[in-house]
Coordinates of C-alpha atoms (C1' of nucleotides) in Angstrom, one line a residue:
Chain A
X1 CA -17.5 25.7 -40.9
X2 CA -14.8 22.9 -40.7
X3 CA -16.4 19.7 -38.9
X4 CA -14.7 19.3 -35.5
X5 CA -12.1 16.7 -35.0
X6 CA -12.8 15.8 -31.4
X7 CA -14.8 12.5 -31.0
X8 CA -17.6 12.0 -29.4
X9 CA -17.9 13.6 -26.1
X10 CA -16.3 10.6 -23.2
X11 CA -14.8 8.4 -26.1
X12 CA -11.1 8.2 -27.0
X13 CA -9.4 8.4 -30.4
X14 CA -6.4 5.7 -30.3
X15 CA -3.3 7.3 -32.6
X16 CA -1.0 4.4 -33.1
X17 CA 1.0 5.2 -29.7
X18 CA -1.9 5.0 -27.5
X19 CA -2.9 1.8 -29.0
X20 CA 0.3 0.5 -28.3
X21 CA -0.3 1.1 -24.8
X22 CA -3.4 -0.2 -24.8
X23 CA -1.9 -3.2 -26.7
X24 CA 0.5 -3.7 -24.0
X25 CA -2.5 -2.8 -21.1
X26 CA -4.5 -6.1 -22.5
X27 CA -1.2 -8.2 -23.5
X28 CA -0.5 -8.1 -19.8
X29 CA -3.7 -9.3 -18.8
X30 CA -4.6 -11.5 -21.6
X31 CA -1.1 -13.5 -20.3
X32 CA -1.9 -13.4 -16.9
X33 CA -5.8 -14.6 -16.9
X34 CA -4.4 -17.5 -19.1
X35 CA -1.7 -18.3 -17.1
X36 CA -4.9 -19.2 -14.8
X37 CA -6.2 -20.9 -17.5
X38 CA -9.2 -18.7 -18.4
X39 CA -10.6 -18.4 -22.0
X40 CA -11.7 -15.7 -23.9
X41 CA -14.4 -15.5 -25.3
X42 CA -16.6 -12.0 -27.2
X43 CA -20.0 -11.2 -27.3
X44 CA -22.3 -8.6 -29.3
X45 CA -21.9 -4.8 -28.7
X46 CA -25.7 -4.7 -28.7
X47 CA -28.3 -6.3 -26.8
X48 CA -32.0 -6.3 -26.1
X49 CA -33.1 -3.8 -23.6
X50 CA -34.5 -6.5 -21.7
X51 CA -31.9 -8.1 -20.1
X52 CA -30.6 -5.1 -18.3
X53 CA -34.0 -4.2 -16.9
X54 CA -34.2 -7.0 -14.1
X55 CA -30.5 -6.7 -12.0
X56 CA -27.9 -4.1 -13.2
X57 CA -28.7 -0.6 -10.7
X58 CA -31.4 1.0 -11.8
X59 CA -29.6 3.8 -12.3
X60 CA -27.1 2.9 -14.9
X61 CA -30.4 0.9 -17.5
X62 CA -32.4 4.2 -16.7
X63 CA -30.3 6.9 -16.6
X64 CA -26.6 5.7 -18.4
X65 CA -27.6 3.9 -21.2
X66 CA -27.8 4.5 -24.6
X67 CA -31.2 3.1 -25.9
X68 CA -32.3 3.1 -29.2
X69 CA -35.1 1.4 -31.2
X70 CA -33.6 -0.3 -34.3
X71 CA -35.5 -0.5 -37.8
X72 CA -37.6 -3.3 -36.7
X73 CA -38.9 -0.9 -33.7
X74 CA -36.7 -3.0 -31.1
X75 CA -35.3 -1.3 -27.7
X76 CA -31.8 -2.0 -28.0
X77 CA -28.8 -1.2 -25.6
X78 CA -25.3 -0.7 -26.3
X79 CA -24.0 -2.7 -23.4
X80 CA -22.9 -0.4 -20.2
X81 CA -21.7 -3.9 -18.6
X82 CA -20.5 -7.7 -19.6
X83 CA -22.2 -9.4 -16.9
X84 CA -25.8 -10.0 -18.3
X85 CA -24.4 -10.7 -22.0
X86 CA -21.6 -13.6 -19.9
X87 CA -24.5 -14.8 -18.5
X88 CA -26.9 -15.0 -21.4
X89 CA -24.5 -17.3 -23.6
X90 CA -23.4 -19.4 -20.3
X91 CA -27.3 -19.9 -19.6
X92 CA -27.3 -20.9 -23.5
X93 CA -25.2 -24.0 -22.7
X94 CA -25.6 -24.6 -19.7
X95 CA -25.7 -28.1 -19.6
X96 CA -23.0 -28.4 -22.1
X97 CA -20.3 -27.0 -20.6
X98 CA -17.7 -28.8 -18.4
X99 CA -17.1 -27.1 -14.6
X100 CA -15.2 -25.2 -13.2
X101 CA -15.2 -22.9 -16.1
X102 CA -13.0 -20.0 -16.6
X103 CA -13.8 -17.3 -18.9
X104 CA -12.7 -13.9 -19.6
X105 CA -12.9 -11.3 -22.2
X106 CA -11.8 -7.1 -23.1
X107 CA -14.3 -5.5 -24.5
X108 CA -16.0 -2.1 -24.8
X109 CA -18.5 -0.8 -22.5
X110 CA -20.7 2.4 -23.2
X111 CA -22.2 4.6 -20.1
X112 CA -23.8 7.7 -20.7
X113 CA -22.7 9.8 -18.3
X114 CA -21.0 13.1 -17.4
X115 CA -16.5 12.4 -18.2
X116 CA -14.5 13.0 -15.3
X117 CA -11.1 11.9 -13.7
X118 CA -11.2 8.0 -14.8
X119 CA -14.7 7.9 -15.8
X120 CA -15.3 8.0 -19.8
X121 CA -18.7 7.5 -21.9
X122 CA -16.5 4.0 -23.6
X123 CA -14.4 2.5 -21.9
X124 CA -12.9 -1.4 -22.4
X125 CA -12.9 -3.6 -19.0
X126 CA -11.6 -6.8 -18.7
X127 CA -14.1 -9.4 -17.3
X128 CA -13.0 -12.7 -15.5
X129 CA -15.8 -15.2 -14.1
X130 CA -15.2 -18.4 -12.8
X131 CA -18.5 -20.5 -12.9
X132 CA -19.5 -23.5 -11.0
X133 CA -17.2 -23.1 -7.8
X134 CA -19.2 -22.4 -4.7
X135 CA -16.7 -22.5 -2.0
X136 CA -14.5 -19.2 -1.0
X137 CA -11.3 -21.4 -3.0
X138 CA -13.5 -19.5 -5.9
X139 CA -13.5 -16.3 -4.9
X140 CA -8.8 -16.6 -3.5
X141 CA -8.9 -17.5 -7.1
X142 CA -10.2 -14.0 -8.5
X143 CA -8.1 -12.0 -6.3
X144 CA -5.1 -13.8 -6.7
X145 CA -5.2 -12.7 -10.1
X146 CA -6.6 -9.3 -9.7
X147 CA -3.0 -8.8 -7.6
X148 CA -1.5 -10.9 -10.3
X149 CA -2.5 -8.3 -12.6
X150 CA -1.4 -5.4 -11.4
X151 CA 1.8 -7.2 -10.5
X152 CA 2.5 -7.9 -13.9
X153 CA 2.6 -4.2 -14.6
X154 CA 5.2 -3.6 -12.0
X155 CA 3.2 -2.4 -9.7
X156 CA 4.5 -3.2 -6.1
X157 CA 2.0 -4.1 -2.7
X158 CA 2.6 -1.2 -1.7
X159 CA 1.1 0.9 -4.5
X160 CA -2.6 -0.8 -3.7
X161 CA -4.8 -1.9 -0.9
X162 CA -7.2 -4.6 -1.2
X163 CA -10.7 -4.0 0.4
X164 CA -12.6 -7.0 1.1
X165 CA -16.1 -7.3 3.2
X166 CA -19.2 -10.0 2.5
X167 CA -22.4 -8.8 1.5
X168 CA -24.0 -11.6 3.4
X169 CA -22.4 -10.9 6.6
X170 CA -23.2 -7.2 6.2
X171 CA -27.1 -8.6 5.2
X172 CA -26.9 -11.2 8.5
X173 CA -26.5 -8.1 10.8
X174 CA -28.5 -5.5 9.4
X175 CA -31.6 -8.2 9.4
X176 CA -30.6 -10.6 11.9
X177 CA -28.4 -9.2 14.4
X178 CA -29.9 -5.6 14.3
X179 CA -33.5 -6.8 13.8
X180 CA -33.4 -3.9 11.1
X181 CA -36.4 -3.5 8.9
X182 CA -36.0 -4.6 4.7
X183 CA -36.9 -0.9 3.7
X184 CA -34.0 0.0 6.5
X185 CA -32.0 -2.1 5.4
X186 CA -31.2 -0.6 1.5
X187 CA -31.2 3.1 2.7
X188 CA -28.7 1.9 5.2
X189 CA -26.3 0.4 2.8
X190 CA -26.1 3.0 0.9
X191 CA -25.4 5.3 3.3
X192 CA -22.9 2.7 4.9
X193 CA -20.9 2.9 1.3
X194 CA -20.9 6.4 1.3
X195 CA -19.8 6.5 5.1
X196 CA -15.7 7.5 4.4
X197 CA -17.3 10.4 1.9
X198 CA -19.2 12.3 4.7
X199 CA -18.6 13.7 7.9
X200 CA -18.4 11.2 10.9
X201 CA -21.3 13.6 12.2
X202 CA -23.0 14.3 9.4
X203 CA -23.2 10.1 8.9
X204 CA -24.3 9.2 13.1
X205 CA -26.9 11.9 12.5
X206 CA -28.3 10.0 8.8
X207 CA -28.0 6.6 10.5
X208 CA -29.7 8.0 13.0
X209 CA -32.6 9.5 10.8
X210 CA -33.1 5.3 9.5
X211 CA -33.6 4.0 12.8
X212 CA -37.2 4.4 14.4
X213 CA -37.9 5.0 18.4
X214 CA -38.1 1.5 19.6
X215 CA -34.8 0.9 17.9
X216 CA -32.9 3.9 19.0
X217 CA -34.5 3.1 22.6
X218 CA -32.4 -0.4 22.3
X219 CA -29.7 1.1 21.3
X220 CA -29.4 -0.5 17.5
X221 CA -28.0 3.1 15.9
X222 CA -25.5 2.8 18.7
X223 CA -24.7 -0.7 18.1
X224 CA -24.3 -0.3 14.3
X225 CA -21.9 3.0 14.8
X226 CA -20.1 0.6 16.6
X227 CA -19.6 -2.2 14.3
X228 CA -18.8 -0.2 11.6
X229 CA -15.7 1.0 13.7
X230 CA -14.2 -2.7 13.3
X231 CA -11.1 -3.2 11.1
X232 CA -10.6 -7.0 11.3
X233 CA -13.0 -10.1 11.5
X234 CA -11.4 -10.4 14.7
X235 CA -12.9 -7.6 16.7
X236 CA -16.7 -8.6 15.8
X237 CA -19.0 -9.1 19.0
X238 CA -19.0 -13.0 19.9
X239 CA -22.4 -13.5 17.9
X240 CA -21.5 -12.3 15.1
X241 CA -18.0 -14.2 14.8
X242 CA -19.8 -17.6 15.3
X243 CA -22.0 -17.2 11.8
X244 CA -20.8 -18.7 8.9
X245 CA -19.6 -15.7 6.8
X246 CA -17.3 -15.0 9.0
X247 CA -15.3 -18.2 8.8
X248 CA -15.4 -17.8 5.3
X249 CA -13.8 -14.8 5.1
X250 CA -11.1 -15.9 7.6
X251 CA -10.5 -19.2 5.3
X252 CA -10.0 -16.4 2.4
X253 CA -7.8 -14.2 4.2
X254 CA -5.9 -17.4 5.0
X255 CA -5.6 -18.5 1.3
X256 CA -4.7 -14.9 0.2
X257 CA -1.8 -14.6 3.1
X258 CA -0.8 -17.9 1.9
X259 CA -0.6 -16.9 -2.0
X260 CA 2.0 -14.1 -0.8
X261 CA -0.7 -11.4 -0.8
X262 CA -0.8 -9.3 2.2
X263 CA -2.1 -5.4 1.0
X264 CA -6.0 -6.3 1.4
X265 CA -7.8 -5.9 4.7
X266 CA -11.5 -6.3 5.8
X267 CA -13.5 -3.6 5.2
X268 CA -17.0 -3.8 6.9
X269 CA -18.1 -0.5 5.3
X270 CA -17.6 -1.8 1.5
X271 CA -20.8 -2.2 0.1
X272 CA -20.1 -2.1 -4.2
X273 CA -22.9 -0.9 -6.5
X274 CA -24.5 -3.6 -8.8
X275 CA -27.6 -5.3 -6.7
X276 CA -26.2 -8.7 -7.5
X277 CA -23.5 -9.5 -5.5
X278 CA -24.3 -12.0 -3.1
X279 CA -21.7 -12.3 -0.7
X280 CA -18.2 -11.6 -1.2
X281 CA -17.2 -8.4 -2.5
X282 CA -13.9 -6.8 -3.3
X283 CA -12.6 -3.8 -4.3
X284 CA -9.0 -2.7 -5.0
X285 CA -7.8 0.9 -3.9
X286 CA -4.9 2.9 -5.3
X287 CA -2.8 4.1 -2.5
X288 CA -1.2 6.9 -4.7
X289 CA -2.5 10.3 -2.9
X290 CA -3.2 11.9 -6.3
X291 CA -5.4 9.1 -7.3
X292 CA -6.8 7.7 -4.2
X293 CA -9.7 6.2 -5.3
X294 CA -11.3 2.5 -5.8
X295 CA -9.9 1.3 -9.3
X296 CA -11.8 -1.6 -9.9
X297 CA -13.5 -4.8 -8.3
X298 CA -15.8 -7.4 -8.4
X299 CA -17.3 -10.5 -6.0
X300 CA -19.6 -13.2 -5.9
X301 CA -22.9 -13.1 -7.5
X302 CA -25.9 -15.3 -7.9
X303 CA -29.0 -16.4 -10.5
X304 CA -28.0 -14.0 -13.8
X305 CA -28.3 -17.3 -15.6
X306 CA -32.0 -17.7 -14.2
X307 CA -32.9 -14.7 -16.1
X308 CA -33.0 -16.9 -19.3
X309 CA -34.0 -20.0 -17.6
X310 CA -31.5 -21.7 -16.7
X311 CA -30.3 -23.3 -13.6
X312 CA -28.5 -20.9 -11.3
X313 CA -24.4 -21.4 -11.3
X314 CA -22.2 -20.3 -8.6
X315 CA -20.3 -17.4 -9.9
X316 CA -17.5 -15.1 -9.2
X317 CA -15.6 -12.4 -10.6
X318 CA -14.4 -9.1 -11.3
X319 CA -14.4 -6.1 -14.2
X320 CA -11.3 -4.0 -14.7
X321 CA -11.6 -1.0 -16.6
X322 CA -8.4 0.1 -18.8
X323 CA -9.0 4.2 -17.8
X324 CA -8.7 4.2 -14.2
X325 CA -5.8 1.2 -14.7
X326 CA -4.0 3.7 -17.2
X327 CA -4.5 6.7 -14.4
X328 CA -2.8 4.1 -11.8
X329 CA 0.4 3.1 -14.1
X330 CA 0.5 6.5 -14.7
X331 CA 0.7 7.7 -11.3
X332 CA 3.0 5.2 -9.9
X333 CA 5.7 5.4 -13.3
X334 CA 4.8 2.3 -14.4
X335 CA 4.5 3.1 -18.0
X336 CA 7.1 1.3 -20.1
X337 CA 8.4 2.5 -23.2
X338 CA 7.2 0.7 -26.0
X339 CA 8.5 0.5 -29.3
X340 CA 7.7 0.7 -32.7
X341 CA 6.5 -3.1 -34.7
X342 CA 8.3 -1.6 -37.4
X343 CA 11.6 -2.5 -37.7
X344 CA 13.3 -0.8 -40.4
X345 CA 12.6 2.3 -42.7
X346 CA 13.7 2.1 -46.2
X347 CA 14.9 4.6 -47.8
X348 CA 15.5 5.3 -51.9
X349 CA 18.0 7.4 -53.4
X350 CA 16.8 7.8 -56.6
X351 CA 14.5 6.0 -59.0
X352 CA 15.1 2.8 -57.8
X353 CA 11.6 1.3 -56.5
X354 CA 11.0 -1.2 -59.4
X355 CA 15.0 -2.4 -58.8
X356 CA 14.3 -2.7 -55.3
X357 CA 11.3 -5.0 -55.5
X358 CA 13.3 -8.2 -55.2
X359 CA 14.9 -7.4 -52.4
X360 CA 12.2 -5.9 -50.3
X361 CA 10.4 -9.2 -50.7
X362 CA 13.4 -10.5 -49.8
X363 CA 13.8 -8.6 -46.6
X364 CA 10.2 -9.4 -45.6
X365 CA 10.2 -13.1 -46.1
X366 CA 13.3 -12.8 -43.6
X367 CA 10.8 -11.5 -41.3
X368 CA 11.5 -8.3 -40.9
X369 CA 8.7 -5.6 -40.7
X370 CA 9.9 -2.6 -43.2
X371 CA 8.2 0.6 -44.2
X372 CA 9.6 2.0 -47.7
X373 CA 9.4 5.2 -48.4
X374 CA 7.8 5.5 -51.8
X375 CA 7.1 8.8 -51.8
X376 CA 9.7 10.0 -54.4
X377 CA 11.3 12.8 -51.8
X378 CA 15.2 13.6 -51.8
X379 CA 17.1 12.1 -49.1
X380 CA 16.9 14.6 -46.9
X381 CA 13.5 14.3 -47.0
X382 CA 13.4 10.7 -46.2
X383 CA 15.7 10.7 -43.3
X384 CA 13.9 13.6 -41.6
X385 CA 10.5 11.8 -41.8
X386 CA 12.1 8.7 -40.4
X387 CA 13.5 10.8 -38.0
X388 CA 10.6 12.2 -36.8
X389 CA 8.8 8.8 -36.9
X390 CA 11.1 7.6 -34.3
X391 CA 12.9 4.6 -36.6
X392 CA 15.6 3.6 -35.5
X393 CA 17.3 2.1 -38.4
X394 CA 17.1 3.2 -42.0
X395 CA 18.3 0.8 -44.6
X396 CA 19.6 3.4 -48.2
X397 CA 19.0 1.5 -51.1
X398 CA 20.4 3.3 -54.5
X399 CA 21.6 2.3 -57.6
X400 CA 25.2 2.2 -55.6
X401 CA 23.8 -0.3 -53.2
X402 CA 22.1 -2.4 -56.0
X403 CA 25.0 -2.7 -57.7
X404 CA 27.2 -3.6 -55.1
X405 CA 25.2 -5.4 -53.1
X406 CA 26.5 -3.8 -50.1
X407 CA 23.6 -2.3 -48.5
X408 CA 23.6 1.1 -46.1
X409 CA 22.5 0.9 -42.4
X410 CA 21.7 4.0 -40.8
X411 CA 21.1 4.5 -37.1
X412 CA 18.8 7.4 -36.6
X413 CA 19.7 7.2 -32.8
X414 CA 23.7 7.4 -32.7
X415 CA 24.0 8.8 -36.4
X416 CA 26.0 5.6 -37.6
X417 CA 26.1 4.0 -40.7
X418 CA 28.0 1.4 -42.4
X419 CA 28.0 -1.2 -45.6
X420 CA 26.7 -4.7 -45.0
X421 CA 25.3 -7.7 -47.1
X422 CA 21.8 -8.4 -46.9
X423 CA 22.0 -11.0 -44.5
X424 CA 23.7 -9.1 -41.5
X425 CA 21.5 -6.3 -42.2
X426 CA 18.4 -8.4 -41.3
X427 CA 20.4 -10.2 -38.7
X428 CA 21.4 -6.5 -36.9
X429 CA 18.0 -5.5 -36.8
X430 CA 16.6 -8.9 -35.6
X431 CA 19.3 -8.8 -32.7
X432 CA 18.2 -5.3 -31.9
X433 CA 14.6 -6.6 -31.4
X434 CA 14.8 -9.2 -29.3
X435 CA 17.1 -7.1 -27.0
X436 CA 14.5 -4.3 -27.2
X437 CA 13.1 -3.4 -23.5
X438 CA 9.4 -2.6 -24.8
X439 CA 7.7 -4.0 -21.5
X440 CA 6.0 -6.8 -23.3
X441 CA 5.7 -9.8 -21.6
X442 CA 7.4 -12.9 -24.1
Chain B
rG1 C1' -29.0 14.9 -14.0
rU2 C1' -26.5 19.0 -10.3
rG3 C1' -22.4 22.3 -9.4
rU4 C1' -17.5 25.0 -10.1
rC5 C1' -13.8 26.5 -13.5
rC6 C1' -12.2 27.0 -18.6
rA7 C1' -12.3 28.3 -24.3
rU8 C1' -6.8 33.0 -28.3
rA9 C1' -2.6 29.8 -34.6
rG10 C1' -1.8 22.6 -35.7
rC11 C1' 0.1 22.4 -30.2
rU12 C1' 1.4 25.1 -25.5
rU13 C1' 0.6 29.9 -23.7
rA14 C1' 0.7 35.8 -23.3
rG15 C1' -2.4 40.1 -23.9
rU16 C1' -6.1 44.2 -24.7
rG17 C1' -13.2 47.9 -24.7
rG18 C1' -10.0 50.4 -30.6
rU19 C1' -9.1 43.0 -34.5
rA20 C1' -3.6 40.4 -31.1
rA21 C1' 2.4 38.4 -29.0
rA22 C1' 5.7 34.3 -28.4
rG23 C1' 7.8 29.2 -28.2
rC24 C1' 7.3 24.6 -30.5
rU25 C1' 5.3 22.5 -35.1
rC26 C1' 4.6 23.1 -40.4
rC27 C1' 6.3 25.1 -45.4
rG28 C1' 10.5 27.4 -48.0
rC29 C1' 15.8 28.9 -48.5
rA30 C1' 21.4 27.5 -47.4
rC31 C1' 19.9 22.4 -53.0
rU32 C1' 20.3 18.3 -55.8
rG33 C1' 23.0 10.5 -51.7
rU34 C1' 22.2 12.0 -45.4
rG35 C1' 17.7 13.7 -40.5
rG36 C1' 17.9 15.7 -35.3
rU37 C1' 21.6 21.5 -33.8
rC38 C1' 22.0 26.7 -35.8
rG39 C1' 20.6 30.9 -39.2
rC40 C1' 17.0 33.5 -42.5
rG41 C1' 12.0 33.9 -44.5
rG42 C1' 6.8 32.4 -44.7
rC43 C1' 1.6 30.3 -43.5
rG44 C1' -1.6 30.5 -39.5
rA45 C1' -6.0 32.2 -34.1
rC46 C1' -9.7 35.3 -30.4
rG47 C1' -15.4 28.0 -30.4
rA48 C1' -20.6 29.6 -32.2
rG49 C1' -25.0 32.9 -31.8
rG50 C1' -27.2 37.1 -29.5
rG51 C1' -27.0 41.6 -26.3
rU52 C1' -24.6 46.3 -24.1
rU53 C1' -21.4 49.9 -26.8
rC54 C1' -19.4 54.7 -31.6
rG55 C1' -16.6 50.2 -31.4
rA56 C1' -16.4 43.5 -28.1
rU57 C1' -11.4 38.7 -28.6
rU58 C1' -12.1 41.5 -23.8
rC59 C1' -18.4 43.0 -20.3
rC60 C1' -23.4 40.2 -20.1
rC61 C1' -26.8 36.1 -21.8
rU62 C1' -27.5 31.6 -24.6
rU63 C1' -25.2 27.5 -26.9
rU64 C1' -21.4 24.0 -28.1
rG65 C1' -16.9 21.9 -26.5
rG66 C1' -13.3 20.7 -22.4
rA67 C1' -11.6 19.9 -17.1
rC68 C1' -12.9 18.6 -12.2
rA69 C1' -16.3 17.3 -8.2
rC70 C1' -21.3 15.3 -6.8
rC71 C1' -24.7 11.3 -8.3
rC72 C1' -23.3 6.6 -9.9
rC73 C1' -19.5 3.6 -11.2
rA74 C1' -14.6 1.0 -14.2

RNA sequence: GUGUCCAUAGCUUAGUGGUAAAGCUCCGCACUGUGGUCGCGGCGACGAGGGUUCGAUUCCCUUUGGACACCCCA
């Protein structure tokens, strides 16, 4: 029995034209999160059990992790998130490094979990914090270049929405407005984020199942149905409008307008998993009907740096994972065509590979990326495998060529061919190159 | 972790209670310095284990793998 060639169940295999993609998917964001003058920066795949334990959801350290004990009989974790490992090495220098500090990094993420639609076991995310800005200019700063992202790969306003609500203003009338119990409180967020899932019904009737007698004699269930009906800062009660939150988020929507971003909206009902965000939270939404889902997002989040000791920073950010962003290019025919980094097959007729050792070297110190075909095949042969490697140019080198110094170019594409020095070979296929429309930003 | 659907050549699919058909790919021929089109020929499969049956690729169970939804999240 043959050994199977499918990897491991929820992980990818990367041929060389998917990792062109994905090469492209990080080129674009590498260039834009530096354009904003963030830093990259890479941490271990593994870490101690321990740091997960305290704030990622319960769920993922208990139930999605892998955990293994390592030769020395420590629990180790193959990280299912970057937060707790950005956090460790920014509590490590803490008192080192300069403010505001911009960071991001791509790296692979492990979950254990069940595969589905743009959910894998690994998947890569890129991760951009800004540390050490406490004001909402912090938090315009990582959703201007969330859009700026998606921008970059073409993607028009349009194609996404961008949901933004505040975990503190949501906490502020659950406790303080609604006089809602703390046990109340969690059940009700959760059921809050799952409120668009569910029946309208089906979700008065669970609400309603949180709230005890004196409350539902005041009217709180009511109130809360209610509030969860608003679609802009603007239509809160009075009270509510007056609190602090609120002005932030209207100083936010402000900066946002004001950046030339106008697809977000406020979302009272966006709630976000991880137990850490503090107060602003965002998610971004594809508006494509085949993959209308939340595709990533991120927010403000407090005291990861305490976990080692440190003094808390003020922190913001977001994670972007590359399998629902591939589903969204996808769906909106964003994918460009990329080409090969190979820019010319060589071809031999004949014994000729010793002869032709000068001027491959030749060739490549001109800087041109070749591929020779060594194998000894007949022409035929040759041509058909660069065919079916999608070259486009094939340089024939054969004792004729050698001795004449005239060398044949072959386009695969239009079935050309013609006689040329050395030089204007390498200067035809470096022309073609730079004109090339791979989607790669300069 | 729960649920629904799926599993036939390298790939994409057809089909049957009596061991399977096709397209593409691959290999070969039409040859030796010219690929993609066309022609001819060839290799090659019922995921695994068990049960029912005279006989199972087909029906049933288990298992493995895959797709999607839930949970959760990127």
């Amino acid at each position: 029995m043959a050994l199977s060639t499918n990897p491991y169940k929820g992980t990818r295999d990367f041929y060389p034209e998917d990792k062109r993609f994905q090469n492209y998917l990080f080129s674009v964001m590498r260039k834009v999160v530096e354009r904003y003058g963030y830093q990259e920066y890479e941490t271990p795949l593994i870490e101690p059990l321990e740091m997960y334990l305290a704030k990622t959801s319960s769920e993922i350290v208990n139930d999605q992790t892998y955990v293994f004990d390592d030769r020395g009989g420590r629990k180790v974790v193959i990280r299912p998130e970057m937060t707790p490992s950005v956090s460790r090495i920014l509590a490590a220098k803490r008192q080192d490094l300069a403010y505001p500090l911009r960071w991001y990094c791509i790296a692979n993420v492990w979950r254990y979990e069940r595969p589905q639609k743009g959910r894998l076991r690994e998947h890569w995310q890129l991760n951009v914090d800004l540390f050490g800005v406490a004001g909402i200019e912090g938090d315009h700063e990582i959703i201007a270049i969330a859009d700026s992202i998606l921008k970059a790969y073409g993607a028009k306003s349009s194609n996404y929405s961008i949901k933004v609500n505040s975990r503190k203003l949501i906490n502020h009338i659950l406790i303080d407005y609604l006089e809602l119990e703390a046990t109340q409180v969690s059940g009700l967020m959760k059921l809050i984020d799952h409120m668009h899932k569910i029946e309208y019904a089906e979700f008065a009737t669970e609400v309603d199942m949180l709230i005890n007698p004196s409350q539902r004699e005041a009217g709180t269930g009511k109130k809360l149905l209610n509030l969860l009906k608003v679609n802009s800062i603007y239509d809160l009660p009075a009270d509510l409008k007056s609190y602090e939150s609120v002005a932030n988020l209207q100083r936010l929507f402000t900066m946002l307008e004001k950046s030339k971003i106008k697809n977000f909206d406020f979302d009272i009902t966006l709630m976000r998993g991880f137990d850490y965000y503090s107060d602003i939270v965002f998610e971004v939404y594809d508006t494509d009907p085949s993959n209308n889902r939340s595709m990533f997002g991120g927010g403000r989040y407090q005291g990861l740096v305490e976990l080692f000791g440190a003094r808390p920073v003020d922190s913001v950010g977001f994670g972007m994972g590359d399998v629902s962003l591939a589903n969204f290019i996808e769906a909106h025919g964003l994918t460009p065509k990329l080409t090969l980094g190979v820019d010319l097959f060589v071809a031999l007729a004949g014994d000729v590979y010793l002869k032709a050792q000068p001027l491959l070297k030749d060739i490549r110190g001109m800087g041109i990326n070749i591929a020779v075909d060594s194998s000894g095949s007949k022409l035929d042969k040759q041509l058909k495998s660069a065919s079916k490697q999608s070259y486009k140019f094939v340089l024939i080198i054969g004792e004729k060529e050698l001795d004449s110094e005239q060398y044949t170019l072959k386009n695969l594409q239009t079935g050309e061919e013609e006689k040329h020095s050395i030089e204007r070979i390498v200067s035809i296929v470096k022309d073609n190159r730079t004109s090339r429309k791979d989607g790669l930003l300069s």
